[in-house]
Amino acid sequence: YAVVLKETGEPVGSCGIMFADGLHSAAMRQGEAEIGYWIGKPYWGQGLIPEAVNTLLDRCFNELALDAVWCGYYDGNSKSKRVCEKCGFKYHHTEEDKPCALMGDVRTEHFTYLTKEQWSDTQDKVNFMEVKNCEKALLVIDMQNVCVGEKQE
């Protein structure tokens, strides 16, 4: 999915849902997926990726009927760790010596985990999905330009 600024339509990052055949950790089971994301440096720290991840969590649990979702971050990437925390993921385990193809090196990766039940409990307290009412709202769109992040009325 593309992460696009709502006000300008400018693409600033990407995010996605990966299933068992493309996942980083061997700990994943059937009925689970992993969320990954990237955002351009000028947009770091603005809350855009947590918004996108929360939108994808809604899709994972309500539309795809998944049981749990994973999200990983590399050692030293405190911003990605913070995204996981903000979105309700809980630390699960660490895997060392993981090849990072995009960077051409080997890294330590920390994995976080969120079950549908845990996510549902947070939804009772805070409705993360009211994207169009957020100050820094964004759209998450798929390749057919279908809005995923806003409720259709």
Short mmCIF file of C-alpha atoms in Angstrom, two decimals, residues 3-141:
data_model
loop_
_atom_site.label_atom_id
_atom_site.label_comp_id
_atom_site.label_asym_id
_atom_site.label_seq_id
_atom_site.Cartn_x
_atom_site.Cartn_y
_atom_site.Cartn_z
CA VAL A 3 1.07 6.00 2.39
CA VAL A 4 -0.20 9.25 0.91
CA LEU A 5 -0.62 12.66 2.55
CA LYS A 6 -4.33 13.43 2.53
CA GLU A 7 -3.87 17.18 1.98
CA THR A 8 -1.55 16.96 -1.04
CA GLY A 9 -1.84 13.42 -2.40
CA GLU A 10 1.95 13.12 -2.12
CA PRO A 11 3.22 9.57 -1.54
CA VAL A 12 5.54 9.59 1.47
CA GLY A 13 5.95 5.92 2.33
CA SER A 14 4.61 2.42 2.05
CA CYS A 15 3.19 -0.31 4.23
CA GLY A 16 2.01 -3.84 3.68
CA ILE A 17 0.61 -7.08 4.98
CA MET A 18 2.79 -10.14 4.39
CA PHE A 19 1.61 -13.69 4.78
CA ALA A 20 3.49 -16.87 5.76
CA ASP A 21 5.46 -17.28 2.53
CA GLY A 22 7.15 -13.87 2.82
CA LEU A 23 7.61 -13.46 6.55
CA HIS A 24 10.76 -12.83 8.52
CA SER A 25 10.17 -15.12 11.49
CA ALA A 26 9.63 -18.86 11.59
CA ALA A 27 7.41 -18.39 14.67
CA MET A 28 4.37 -17.39 12.58
CA ARG A 29 1.45 -19.73 12.13
CA GLN A 30 -1.52 -20.12 9.81
CA GLY A 31 -4.02 -17.29 10.31
CA GLU A 32 -1.28 -14.78 11.09
CA ALA A 33 0.50 -12.11 9.06
CA GLU A 34 3.24 -9.51 9.44
CA ILE A 35 2.92 -5.77 8.90
CA GLY A 36 5.89 -3.90 7.45
CA TYR A 37 6.35 -0.21 6.70
CA TRP A 38 8.72 2.46 5.46
CA ILE A 39 8.41 6.26 5.43
CA GLY A 40 10.66 8.99 4.03
CA LYS A 41 12.91 10.73 6.56
CA PRO A 42 11.21 14.15 6.23
CA TYR A 43 8.00 12.56 7.57
CA TRP A 44 9.47 10.77 10.59
CA GLY A 45 7.91 11.55 13.97
CA GLN A 46 4.62 12.91 12.62
CA GLY A 47 2.45 9.94 13.59
CA LEU A 48 1.78 8.93 9.99
CA ILE A 49 3.04 5.35 10.20
CA PRO A 50 1.13 4.52 13.41
CA GLU A 51 -1.99 5.75 11.60
CA ALA A 52 -1.23 3.54 8.60
CA VAL A 53 -0.42 0.51 10.79
CA ASN A 54 -3.65 0.93 12.75
CA THR A 55 -5.56 1.04 9.47
CA LEU A 56 -3.87 -2.17 8.36
CA LEU A 57 -4.64 -3.79 11.72
CA ASP A 58 -8.31 -3.03 11.16
CA ARG A 59 -8.07 -4.69 7.76
CA CYS A 60 -6.18 -7.70 9.16
CA PHE A 61 -8.64 -8.39 11.94
CA ASN A 62 -11.98 -7.23 10.53
CA GLU A 63 -11.67 -7.95 6.81
CA LEU A 64 -9.08 -10.74 6.61
CA ALA A 65 -10.19 -12.41 9.89
CA LEU A 66 -6.61 -13.04 11.05
CA ASP A 67 -5.92 -14.36 14.54
CA ALA A 68 -2.74 -12.34 15.16
CA VAL A 69 -0.33 -9.93 13.51
CA TRP A 70 3.43 -9.61 13.87
CA CYS A 71 5.60 -6.53 13.44
CA GLY A 72 9.40 -6.49 13.60
CA TYR A 73 12.06 -3.83 14.01
CA TYR A 74 15.83 -3.95 13.76
CA ASP A 75 18.06 -3.44 16.78
CA GLY A 76 18.70 0.27 17.30
CA ASN A 77 15.65 1.47 15.34
CA SER A 78 13.89 3.20 18.21
CA LYS A 79 11.34 4.89 15.92
CA SER A 80 10.07 1.55 14.59
CA LYS A 81 10.04 0.15 18.11
CA ARG A 82 7.89 3.11 19.15
CA VAL A 83 5.44 2.47 16.28
CA CYS A 84 4.98 -1.09 17.55
CA GLU A 85 4.36 0.16 21.10
CA LYS A 86 1.90 2.87 19.99
CA CYS A 87 -0.08 0.33 17.99
CA GLY A 88 -0.41 -2.11 20.90
CA PHE A 89 2.10 -4.77 19.85
CA LYS A 90 3.86 -6.66 22.66
CA TYR A 91 7.47 -7.86 22.54
CA HIS A 92 7.66 -11.56 21.62
CA HIS A 93 11.24 -12.58 20.79
CA THR A 94 14.56 -11.58 19.20
CA GLU A 95 16.35 -13.26 16.30
CA GLU A 96 20.04 -12.55 15.72
CA ASP A 97 22.08 -12.72 12.52
CA LYS A 98 19.11 -12.04 10.24
CA PRO A 99 20.07 -11.18 6.65
CA CYS A 100 18.76 -7.76 5.63
CA ALA A 101 18.63 -7.95 1.82
CA LEU A 102 17.71 -4.28 1.31
CA MET A 103 20.73 -3.08 3.28
CA GLY A 104 23.09 -5.90 2.28
CA ASP A 105 24.04 -6.74 5.86
CA VAL A 106 23.10 -8.91 8.85
CA ARG A 107 21.08 -7.54 11.77
CA THR A 108 19.31 -8.40 14.99
CA GLU A 109 15.54 -8.25 14.63
CA HIS A 110 13.03 -7.91 17.46
CA PHE A 111 9.53 -9.26 16.89
CA THR A 112 6.33 -7.97 18.42
CA TYR A 113 2.92 -9.64 18.38
CA LEU A 114 -0.71 -8.57 18.66
CA THR A 115 -3.69 -10.91 18.86
CA LYS A 116 -7.16 -10.05 17.63
CA GLU A 117 -8.39 -10.17 21.23
CA GLN A 118 -5.71 -7.72 22.44
CA TRP A 119 -6.47 -5.40 19.53
CA SER A 120 -10.24 -5.58 20.17
CA ASP A 121 -9.65 -4.57 23.81
CA THR A 122 -7.82 -1.42 22.67
CA GLN A 123 -10.60 -0.59 20.21
CA ASP A 124 -13.07 -0.44 23.07
CA LYS A 125 -10.94 2.30 24.66
CA VAL A 126 -9.81 4.30 21.62
CA ASN A 127 -11.15 4.30 18.08
CA PHE A 128 -7.95 4.50 16.01
CA MET A 129 -9.81 4.20 12.72
CA GLU A 130 -11.36 7.67 12.59
CA VAL A 131 -8.65 8.63 10.12
CA LYS A 132 -10.55 11.46 8.46
CA ASN A 133 -10.83 13.22 11.83
CA CYS A 134 -7.10 13.07 12.57
CA GLU A 135 -5.08 16.26 12.31
CA LYS A 136 -2.41 14.63 10.13
CA ALA A 137 -4.76 12.26 8.35
CA LEU A 138 -3.57 10.14 5.49
CA LEU A 139 -4.97 7.66 3.07
CA VAL A 140 -3.68 4.16 2.63
CA ILE A 141 -4.41 3.06 -0.91
#
